[in-house]
C-alpha atoms as a PDB file:
ATOM      1  CA  MET A   1     178.762 118.477  84.061  1.00  0.00           C
ATOM      2  CA  ILE A   2     181.564 119.631  81.751  1.00  0.00           C
ATOM      3  CA  THR A   3     184.988 118.558  83.014  1.00  0.00           C
ATOM      4  CA  PRO A   4     187.058 121.580  84.102  1.00  0.00           C
ATOM      5  CA  LEU A   5     190.490 122.169  82.618  1.00  0.00           C
ATOM      6  CA  VAL A   6     193.126 123.190  85.155  1.00  0.00           C
ATOM      7  CA  GLY A   7     196.221 124.555  83.456  1.00  0.00           C
ATOM      8  CA  VAL A   8     199.411 124.228  85.497  1.00  0.00           C
ATOM      9  CA  ALA A   9     202.217 126.601  84.528  1.00  0.00           C
ATOM     10  CA  HIS A  10     205.724 126.783  85.936  1.00  0.00           C
ATOM     11  CA  GLY A  11     205.315 130.239  87.470  1.00  0.00           C
ATOM     12  CA  SER A  12     207.784 133.108  87.635  1.00  0.00           C
ATOM     13  CA  ARG A  13     208.642 136.145  89.715  1.00  0.00           C
ATOM     14  CA  ASP A  14     208.291 138.124  86.488  1.00  0.00           C
ATOM     15  CA  PRO A  15     204.672 139.362  86.321  1.00  0.00           C
ATOM     16  CA  ARG A  16     204.755 139.140  82.508  1.00  0.00           C
ATOM     17  CA  ALA A  17     204.749 135.350  82.792  1.00  0.00           C
ATOM     18  CA  ALA A  18     201.456 135.058  84.694  1.00  0.00           C
ATOM     19  CA  ALA A  19     199.913 137.687  82.415  1.00  0.00           C
ATOM     20  CA  THR A  20     200.917 135.627  79.381  1.00  0.00           C
ATOM     21  CA  VAL A  21     199.413 132.438  80.832  1.00  0.00           C
ATOM     22  CA  THR A  22     196.222 134.373  81.580  1.00  0.00           C
ATOM     23  CA  GLU A  23     196.120 135.593  77.985  1.00  0.00           C
ATOM     24  CA  LEU A  24     196.667 132.085  76.623  1.00  0.00           C
ATOM     25  CA  LEU A  25     193.888 130.583  78.723  1.00  0.00           C
ATOM     26  CA  ALA A  26     191.556 133.431  77.742  1.00  0.00           C
ATOM     27  CA  ALA A  27     192.117 132.359  74.122  1.00  0.00           C
ATOM     28  CA  VAL A  28     191.300 128.775  75.137  1.00  0.00           C
ATOM     29  CA  ARG A  29     188.044 129.898  76.768  1.00  0.00           C
ATOM     30  CA  ALA A  30     187.096 131.845  73.665  1.00  0.00           C
ATOM     31  CA  ARG A  31     187.443 128.672  71.586  1.00  0.00           C
ATOM     32  CA  ARG A  32     185.490 126.456  74.010  1.00  0.00           C
ATOM     33  CA  PRO A  33     183.258 128.671  76.172  1.00  0.00           C
ATOM     34  CA  ASP A  34     181.457 125.659  77.645  1.00  0.00           C
ATOM     35  CA  VAL A  35     184.633 124.383  79.355  1.00  0.00           C
ATOM     36  CA  PRO A  36     185.618 125.855  82.740  1.00  0.00           C
ATOM     37  CA  VAL A  37     189.285 126.855  82.311  1.00  0.00           C
ATOM     38  CA  LEU A  38     191.373 127.708  85.364  1.00  0.00           C
ATOM     39  CA  ALA A  39     195.009 128.759  85.737  1.00  0.00           C
ATOM     40  CA  SER A  40     197.452 127.649  88.409  1.00  0.00           C
ATOM     41  CA  PHE A  41     201.194 127.921  89.021  1.00  0.00           C
ATOM     42  CA  LEU A  42     203.725 125.598  90.603  1.00  0.00           C
ATOM     43  CA  ASP A  43     205.860 128.401  92.015  1.00  0.00           C
ATOM     44  CA  HIS A  44     206.225 132.174  92.411  1.00  0.00           C
ATOM     45  CA  ALA A  45     202.603 132.993  91.514  1.00  0.00           C
ATOM     46  CA  ALA A  46     199.102 132.263  92.749  1.00  0.00           C
ATOM     47  CA  PRO A  47     196.954 130.263  92.816  1.00  0.00           C
ATOM     48  CA  ALA A  48     198.720 126.957  93.411  1.00  0.00           C
ATOM     49  CA  PRO A  49     197.200 123.917  91.674  1.00  0.00           C
ATOM     50  CA  ASP A  50     196.336 122.357  95.068  1.00  0.00           C
ATOM     51  CA  ARG A  51     194.190 125.374  95.913  1.00  0.00           C
ATOM     52  CA  VAL A  52     192.391 125.333  92.560  1.00  0.00           C
ATOM     53  CA  LEU A  53     191.649 121.604  92.785  1.00  0.00           C
ATOM     54  CA  ASP A  54     190.534 121.912  96.415  1.00  0.00           C
ATOM     55  CA  GLY A  55     188.090 124.613  95.306  1.00  0.00           C
ATOM     56  CA  LEU A  56     186.699 122.436  92.540  1.00  0.00           C
ATOM     57  CA  ALA A  57     186.187 119.551  94.961  1.00  0.00           C
ATOM     58  CA  ARG A  58     184.441 121.750  97.503  1.00  0.00           C
ATOM     59  CA  GLY A  59     182.261 123.126  94.709  1.00  0.00           C
ATOM     60  CA  GLY A  60     181.008 119.652  93.840  1.00  0.00           C
ATOM     61  CA  ALA A  61     183.158 118.820  90.809  1.00  0.00           C
ATOM     62  CA  GLU A  62     183.465 115.096  90.185  1.00  0.00           C
ATOM     63  CA  ARG A  63     186.498 115.225  87.917  1.00  0.00           C
ATOM     64  CA  ALA A  64     189.039 117.560  86.339  1.00  0.00           C
ATOM     65  CA  VAL A  65     191.748 117.462  83.692  1.00  0.00           C
ATOM     66  CA  VAL A  66     195.091 118.722  84.977  1.00  0.00           C
ATOM     67  CA  LEU A  67     196.995 120.053  81.982  1.00  0.00           C
ATOM     68  CA  PRO A  68     200.719 120.880  82.280  1.00  0.00           C
ATOM     69  CA  LEU A  69     201.419 124.153  80.454  1.00  0.00           C
ATOM     70  CA  LEU A  70     204.953 122.903  79.888  1.00  0.00           C
ATOM     71  CA  LEU A  71     206.815 122.549  76.604  1.00  0.00           C
ATOM     72  CA  THR A  72     208.704 119.366  77.518  1.00  0.00           C
ATOM     73  CA  ALA A  73     208.183 116.497  79.921  1.00  0.00           C
ATOM     74  CA  ALA A  74     210.732 116.880  82.720  1.00  0.00           C
ATOM     75  CA  TYR A  75     210.860 117.231  86.511  1.00  0.00           C
ATOM     76  CA  HIS A  76     207.744 119.367  86.870  1.00  0.00           C
ATOM     77  CA  SER A  77     205.520 117.011  84.885  1.00  0.00           C
ATOM     78  CA  LYS A  78     207.131 113.829  86.199  1.00  0.00           C
ATOM     79  CA  THR A  79     207.436 114.747  89.878  1.00  0.00           C
ATOM     80  CA  ASP A  80     205.812 118.029  90.925  1.00  0.00           C
ATOM     81  CA  ILE A  81     202.416 117.565  89.279  1.00  0.00           C
ATOM     82  CA  PRO A  82     201.984 113.912  90.349  1.00  0.00           C
ATOM     83  CA  GLY A  83     202.830 115.089  93.870  1.00  0.00           C
ATOM     84  CA  VAL A  84     200.021 117.647  93.653  1.00  0.00           C
ATOM     85  CA  LEU A  85     197.587 114.961  92.516  1.00  0.00           C
ATOM     86  CA  ALA A  86     198.580 112.672  95.373  1.00  0.00           C
ATOM     87  CA  ARG A  87     198.050 115.384  97.974  1.00  0.00           C
ATOM     88  CA  VAL A  88     194.718 116.451  96.541  1.00  0.00           C
ATOM     89  CA  GLY A  89     193.623 112.833  96.234  1.00  0.00           C
ATOM     90  CA  ARG A  90     194.208 112.219  99.922  1.00  0.00           C
ATOM     91  CA  ARG A  91     192.032 115.217 100.797  1.00  0.00           C
ATOM     92  CA  HIS A  92     189.339 114.599  98.167  1.00  0.00           C
ATOM     93  CA  PRO A  93     189.212 110.890  97.266  1.00  0.00           C
ATOM     94  CA  GLY A  94     185.986 111.408  95.300  1.00  0.00           C
ATOM     95  CA  LEU A  95     187.553 113.836  92.829  1.00  0.00           C
ATOM     96  CA  GLY A  96     188.678 111.998  89.695  1.00  0.00           C
ATOM     97  CA  LEU A  97     191.770 113.556  88.135  1.00  0.00           C
ATOM     98  CA  THR A  98     193.306 112.949  84.724  1.00  0.00           C
ATOM     99  CA  THR A  99     196.687 114.383  83.774  1.00  0.00           C
ATOM    100  CA  ALA A 100     196.987 115.537  80.168  1.00  0.00           C
ATOM    101  CA  ALA A 101     200.245 115.320  78.259  1.00  0.00           C
ATOM    102  CA  THR A 102     202.660 118.248  78.266  1.00  0.00           C
ATOM    103  CA  LEU A 103     202.225 120.642  75.348  1.00  0.00           C
ATOM    104  CA  GLY A 104     205.390 119.509  73.596  1.00  0.00           C
ATOM    105  CA  PRO A 105     206.454 117.945  71.460  1.00  0.00           C
ATOM    106  CA  HIS A 106     203.758 118.543  68.841  1.00  0.00           C
ATOM    107  CA  PRO A 107     203.705 119.893  65.240  1.00  0.00           C
ATOM    108  CA  LEU A 108     201.557 122.822  66.336  1.00  0.00           C
ATOM    109  CA  LEU A 109     204.541 124.102  68.302  1.00  0.00           C
ATOM    110  CA  LEU A 110     206.630 124.267  65.125  1.00  0.00           C
ATOM    111  CA  ALA A 111     203.842 126.263  63.501  1.00  0.00           C
ATOM    112  CA  ALA A 112     203.843 128.625  66.488  1.00  0.00           C
ATOM    113  CA  LEU A 113     207.630 128.972  66.319  1.00  0.00           C
ATOM    114  CA  GLU A 114     207.386 129.895  62.645  1.00  0.00           C
ATOM    115  CA  ARG A 115     204.669 132.433  63.435  1.00  0.00           C
ATOM    116  CA  ARG A 116     206.909 134.121  66.004  1.00  0.00           C
ATOM    117  CA  LEU A 117     209.905 134.086  63.662  1.00  0.00           C
ATOM    118  CA  ALA A 118     207.766 135.688  60.949  1.00  0.00           C
ATOM    119  CA  GLU A 119     206.915 138.438  63.426  1.00  0.00           C
ATOM    120  CA  ALA A 120     210.686 138.979  63.761  1.00  0.00           C
ATOM    121  CA  GLY A 121     211.053 139.240  59.981  1.00  0.00           C
ATOM    122  CA  VAL A 122     212.167 135.669  59.262  1.00  0.00           C
ATOM    123  CA  ALA A 123     210.415 133.771  56.453  1.00  0.00           C
ATOM    124  CA  ALA A 124     209.621 130.128  57.236  1.00  0.00           C
ATOM    125  CA  GLY A 125     212.026 127.632  55.699  1.00  0.00           C
ATOM    126  CA  ASP A 126     214.408 130.220  54.236  1.00  0.00           C
ATOM    127  CA  PRO A 127     217.279 128.154  52.786  1.00  0.00           C
ATOM    128  CA  ARG A 128     219.754 130.934  53.559  1.00  0.00           C
ATOM    129  CA  THR A 129     218.792 131.048  57.243  1.00  0.00           C
ATOM    130  CA  ALA A 130     220.006 128.785  60.048  1.00  0.00           C
ATOM    131  CA  VAL A 131     217.920 128.534  63.197  1.00  0.00           C
ATOM    132  CA  VAL A 132     219.023 128.024  66.793  1.00  0.00           C
ATOM    133  CA  LEU A 133     216.112 126.469  68.676  1.00  0.00           C
ATOM    134  CA  VAL A 134     216.590 127.589  72.283  1.00  0.00           C
ATOM    135  CA  ALA A 135     214.843 125.904  75.211  1.00  0.00           C
ATOM    136  CA  ALA A 136     215.265 126.412  78.930  1.00  0.00           C
ATOM    137  CA  GLY A 137     217.331 123.256  79.408  1.00  0.00           C
ATOM    138  CA  SER A 138     216.851 120.534  81.993  1.00  0.00           C
ATOM    139  CA  SER A 139     218.728 118.134  84.235  1.00  0.00           C
ATOM    140  CA  ASP A 140     216.595 115.432  82.568  1.00  0.00           C
ATOM    141  CA  PRO A 141     218.487 114.152  79.489  1.00  0.00           C
ATOM    142  CA  ALA A 142     215.252 112.938  77.901  1.00  0.00           C
ATOM    143  CA  ALA A 143     213.824 116.463  77.963  1.00  0.00           C
ATOM    144  CA  ASN A 144     216.925 117.863  76.266  1.00  0.00           C
ATOM    145  CA  ALA A 145     216.835 115.051  73.714  1.00  0.00           C
ATOM    146  CA  THR A 146     213.268 116.066  72.885  1.00  0.00           C
ATOM    147  CA  ILE A 147     214.528 119.505  71.856  1.00  0.00           C
ATOM    148  CA  GLY A 148     217.209 117.893  69.696  1.00  0.00           C
ATOM    149  CA  GLY A 149     214.569 115.767  67.992  1.00  0.00           C
ATOM    150  CA  LEU A 150     212.373 118.804  67.404  1.00  0.00           C
ATOM    151  CA  ALA A 151     215.298 120.614  65.781  1.00  0.00           C
ATOM    152  CA  ARG A 152     215.993 117.654  63.485  1.00  0.00           C
ATOM    153  CA  ARG A 153     212.373 117.493  62.348  1.00  0.00           C
ATOM    154  CA  TRP A 154     212.283 121.219  61.728  1.00  0.00           C
ATOM    155  CA  ARG A 155     215.208 121.047  59.293  1.00  0.00           C
ATOM    156  CA  SER A 156     212.920 119.384  56.768  1.00  0.00           C
ATOM    157  CA  ARG A 157     211.157 122.724  56.274  1.00  0.00           C
ATOM    158  CA  GLY A 158     214.077 123.883  54.136  1.00  0.00           C
ATOM    159  CA  TRP A 159     216.226 125.902  56.534  1.00  0.00           C
ATOM    160  CA  TRP A 160     220.001 126.086  56.005  1.00  0.00           C
ATOM    161  CA  GLY A 161     220.142 124.232  59.311  1.00  0.00           C
ATOM    162  CA  VAL A 162     218.464 123.933  62.714  1.00  0.00           C
ATOM    163  CA  VAL A 163     220.352 123.175  65.930  1.00  0.00           C
ATOM    164  CA  PRO A 164     219.256 123.019  69.579  1.00  0.00           C
ATOM    165  CA  ALA A 165     220.639 125.188  72.374  1.00  0.00           C
ATOM    166  CA  PHE A 166     219.805 125.659  76.033  1.00  0.00           C
ATOM    167  CA  ALA A 167     219.559 128.579  78.417  1.00  0.00           C
ATOM    168  CA  SER A 168     220.673 126.490  81.408  1.00  0.00           C
ATOM    169  CA  ALA A 169     221.651 123.047  82.713  1.00  0.00           C
ATOM    170  CA  THR A 170     223.362 121.812  79.543  1.00  0.00           C
ATOM    171  CA  ARG A 171     225.107 122.936  76.362  1.00  0.00           C
ATOM    172  CA  PRO A 172     225.463 124.373  73.822  1.00  0.00           C
ATOM    173  CA  THR A 173     224.452 127.799  75.031  1.00  0.00           C
ATOM    174  CA  PRO A 174     222.624 130.031  72.555  1.00  0.00           C
ATOM    175  CA  ALA A 175     225.796 132.095  71.998  1.00  0.00           C
ATOM    176  CA  GLU A 176     227.847 128.956  71.338  1.00  0.00           C
ATOM    177  CA  ALA A 177     225.293 127.647  68.850  1.00  0.00           C
ATOM    178  CA  VAL A 178     225.065 130.989  67.020  1.00  0.00           C
ATOM    179  CA  ALA A 179     228.864 131.206  66.782  1.00  0.00           C
ATOM    180  CA  ALA A 180     229.169 127.608  65.546  1.00  0.00           C
ATOM    181  CA  LEU A 181     226.643 128.168  62.760  1.00  0.00           C
ATOM    182  CA  ARG A 182     228.337 131.385  61.684  1.00  0.00           C
ATOM    183  CA  ASP A 183     231.708 129.603  61.650  1.00  0.00           C
ATOM    184  CA  ALA A 184     230.143 126.845  59.548  1.00  0.00           C
ATOM    185  CA  GLY A 185     229.204 129.395  56.889  1.00  0.00           C
ATOM    186  CA  ALA A 186     225.515 129.979  57.539  1.00  0.00           C
ATOM    187  CA  PRO A 187     224.532 133.135  55.623  1.00  0.00           C
ATOM    188  CA  ARG A 188     222.190 134.209  58.404  1.00  0.00           C
ATOM    189  CA  VAL A 189     221.586 132.871  61.916  1.00  0.00           C
ATOM    190  CA  VAL A 190     218.413 133.509  63.908  1.00  0.00           C
ATOM    191  CA  VAL A 191     217.140 132.286  67.251  1.00  0.00           C
ATOM    192  CA  ALA A 192     213.724 130.700  67.858  1.00  0.00           C
ATOM    193  CA  SER A 193     212.629 131.124  71.473  1.00  0.00           C
ATOM    194  CA  TYR A 194     211.045 127.903  72.741  1.00  0.00           C
ATOM    195  CA  PHE A 195     209.591 129.512  75.855  1.00  0.00           C
ATOM    196  CA  LEU A 196     205.963 129.763  76.822  1.00  0.00           C
ATOM    197  CA  ALA A 197     206.237 133.121  78.578  1.00  0.00           C
ATOM    198  CA  PRO A 198     208.618 136.051  79.074  1.00  0.00           C
ATOM    199  CA  GLY A 199     211.031 136.007  81.980  1.00  0.00           C
ATOM    200  CA  HIS A 200     214.656 135.687  82.997  1.00  0.00           C
ATOM    201  CA  PHE A 201     215.617 132.973  80.503  1.00  0.00           C
ATOM    202  CA  ALA A 202     213.949 134.600  77.514  1.00  0.00           C
ATOM    203  CA  ASP A 203     215.584 137.947  78.296  1.00  0.00           C
ATOM    204  CA  LYS A 204     218.978 136.303  78.842  1.00  0.00           C
ATOM    205  CA  VAL A 205     218.769 134.390  75.573  1.00  0.00           C
ATOM    206  CA  ARG A 206     217.863 137.490  73.581  1.00  0.00           C
ATOM    207  CA  GLY A 207     220.781 139.496  74.934  1.00  0.00           C
ATOM    208  CA  GLU A 208     223.378 136.743  74.552  1.00  0.00           C
ATOM    209  CA  ALA A 209     222.213 135.660  71.104  1.00  0.00           C
ATOM    210  CA  LEU A 210     222.224 139.165  69.662  1.00  0.00           C
ATOM    211  CA  ALA A 211     225.658 139.805  71.169  1.00  0.00           C
ATOM    212  CA  ALA A 212     226.914 136.614  69.500  1.00  0.00           C
ATOM    213  CA  GLY A 213     225.724 137.807  66.076  1.00  0.00           C
ATOM    214  CA  ALA A 214     222.198 136.452  65.697  1.00  0.00           C
ATOM    215  CA  GLY A 215     220.259 138.394  63.097  1.00  0.00           C
ATOM    216  CA  ALA A 216     216.954 138.064  64.934  1.00  0.00           C
ATOM    217  CA  VAL A 217     215.450 136.529  68.059  1.00  0.00           C
ATOM    218  CA  SER A 218     211.784 135.583  68.006  1.00  0.00           C
ATOM    219  CA  PRO A 219     209.333 136.492  70.772  1.00  0.00           C
ATOM    220  CA  VAL A 220     208.169 133.801  73.196  1.00  0.00           C
ATOM    221  CA  LEU A 221     205.314 131.553  72.094  1.00  0.00           C
ATOM    222  CA  GLY A 222     202.830 133.111  74.502  1.00  0.00           C
ATOM    223  CA  ALA A 223     199.207 133.142  73.410  1.00  0.00           C
ATOM    224  CA  ALA A 224     199.881 132.161  69.806  1.00  0.00           C
ATOM    225  CA  PRO A 225     196.721 130.684  68.254  1.00  0.00           C
ATOM    226  CA  GLU A 226     198.512 127.370  67.773  1.00  0.00           C
ATOM    227  CA  LEU A 227     199.149 127.184  71.518  1.00  0.00           C
ATOM    228  CA  ALA A 228     195.487 127.713  72.342  1.00  0.00           C
ATOM    229  CA  ASP A 229     194.557 125.001  69.836  1.00  0.00           C
ATOM    230  CA  LEU A 230     197.161 122.681  71.350  1.00  0.00           C
ATOM    231  CA  VAL A 231     195.853 123.171  74.898  1.00  0.00           C
ATOM    232  CA  LEU A 232     192.412 122.048  73.741  1.00  0.00           C
ATOM    233  CA  HIS A 233     193.920 119.155  71.792  1.00  0.00           C
ATOM    234  CA  ARG A 234     195.651 117.903  74.948  1.00  0.00           C
ATOM    235  CA  TYR A 235     192.439 118.384  76.937  1.00  0.00           C
ATOM    236  CA  ASP A 236     190.428 116.368  74.408  1.00  0.00           C
ATOM    237  CA  GLU A 237     193.118 113.656  74.340  1.00  0.00           C
ATOM    238  CA  ALA A 238     192.892 113.320  78.104  1.00  0.00           C
ATOM    239  CA  ARG A 239     189.116 112.849  77.893  1.00  0.00           C
ATOM    240  CA  ALA A 240     189.138 110.535  74.874  1.00  0.00           C
ATOM    241  CA  PRO A 241     187.630 107.036  74.963  1.00  0.00           C
ATOM    242  CA  GLY A 242     190.154 104.575  76.286  1.00  0.00           C
ATOM    243  CA  ARG A 243     191.398 106.971  78.949  1.00  0.00           C
ATOM    244  CA  ASP A 244     189.620 106.695  82.276  1.00  0.00           C
ATOM    245  CA  PRO A 245     188.254 110.197  82.998  1.00  0.00           C
ATOM    246  CA  THR A 246     187.833 109.327  86.653  1.00  0.00           C
ATOM    247  CA  CYS A 247     191.300 107.899  87.261  1.00  0.00           C
ATOM    248  CA  THR A 248     192.479 108.423  90.823  1.00  0.00           C
ATOM    249  CA  PRO A 249     195.467 110.568  91.688  1.00  0.00           C
ATOM    250  CA  ALA A 250     197.308 107.430  92.785  1.00  0.00           C
ATOM    251  CA  GLY A 251     196.665 105.907  89.370  1.00  0.00           C
ATOM    252  CA  ALA A 252     197.851 109.037  87.629  1.00  0.00           C
ATOM    253  CA  LEU A 253     201.003 109.020  89.734  1.00  0.00           C
ATOM    254  CA  ALA A 254     201.712 105.385  88.938  1.00  0.00           C
ATOM    255  CA  ALA A 255     201.220 106.067  85.216  1.00  0.00           C
ATOM    256  CA  ARG A 256     203.965 108.686  85.363  1.00  0.00           C
END
């Protein structure tokens, strides 16, 4: 039996978010039609991952890959998802669960960011363009540091500069980062939206960045082809030799 892939997204009250996740996973199915691909959401949207995994267990599945549709490893991947696995494991001890890595960081995400910037009229690696890489922000310093590291690696593409910014929880804000780059003499400043789906943060960032003088703000990553490829890459990693495909939820929790 082919191991199902259960994508776990953050969830949002904004219906565009669930629609975007649905579109992304449809692209994943198109690439690997033999793999059962199911969507779930931690909050604000249905179905919850517990319900999806319960259904798989009742349907006779022996294992599943739980794949966080998250761009950085933070509270949701370190606490919420392991909690789901523990609850499901108590109800269905025969269901082997493996947690895949979060989507980011990965070079495919930089390719997707450049795709979205190109759609906003920004050529990749333009030496007269500075980029503000905007993520949601987290109370987890390691997650924020990941965004800083991604920005540093992206500079090597030839941009005038690349700096991180955050929509919440920490600073600089997108407006502060745009203003700082303009003050530093950047000929043009644009914003790269490091969000999986539309919603409150993406809308807020667009408005504030444009008001601060950004020349362009890219769309969210959404169902970019690179994202669909990355989902399957994480799925295959989780099932690779050397990783126990029937690890118990307790084991997955301990590994986190």
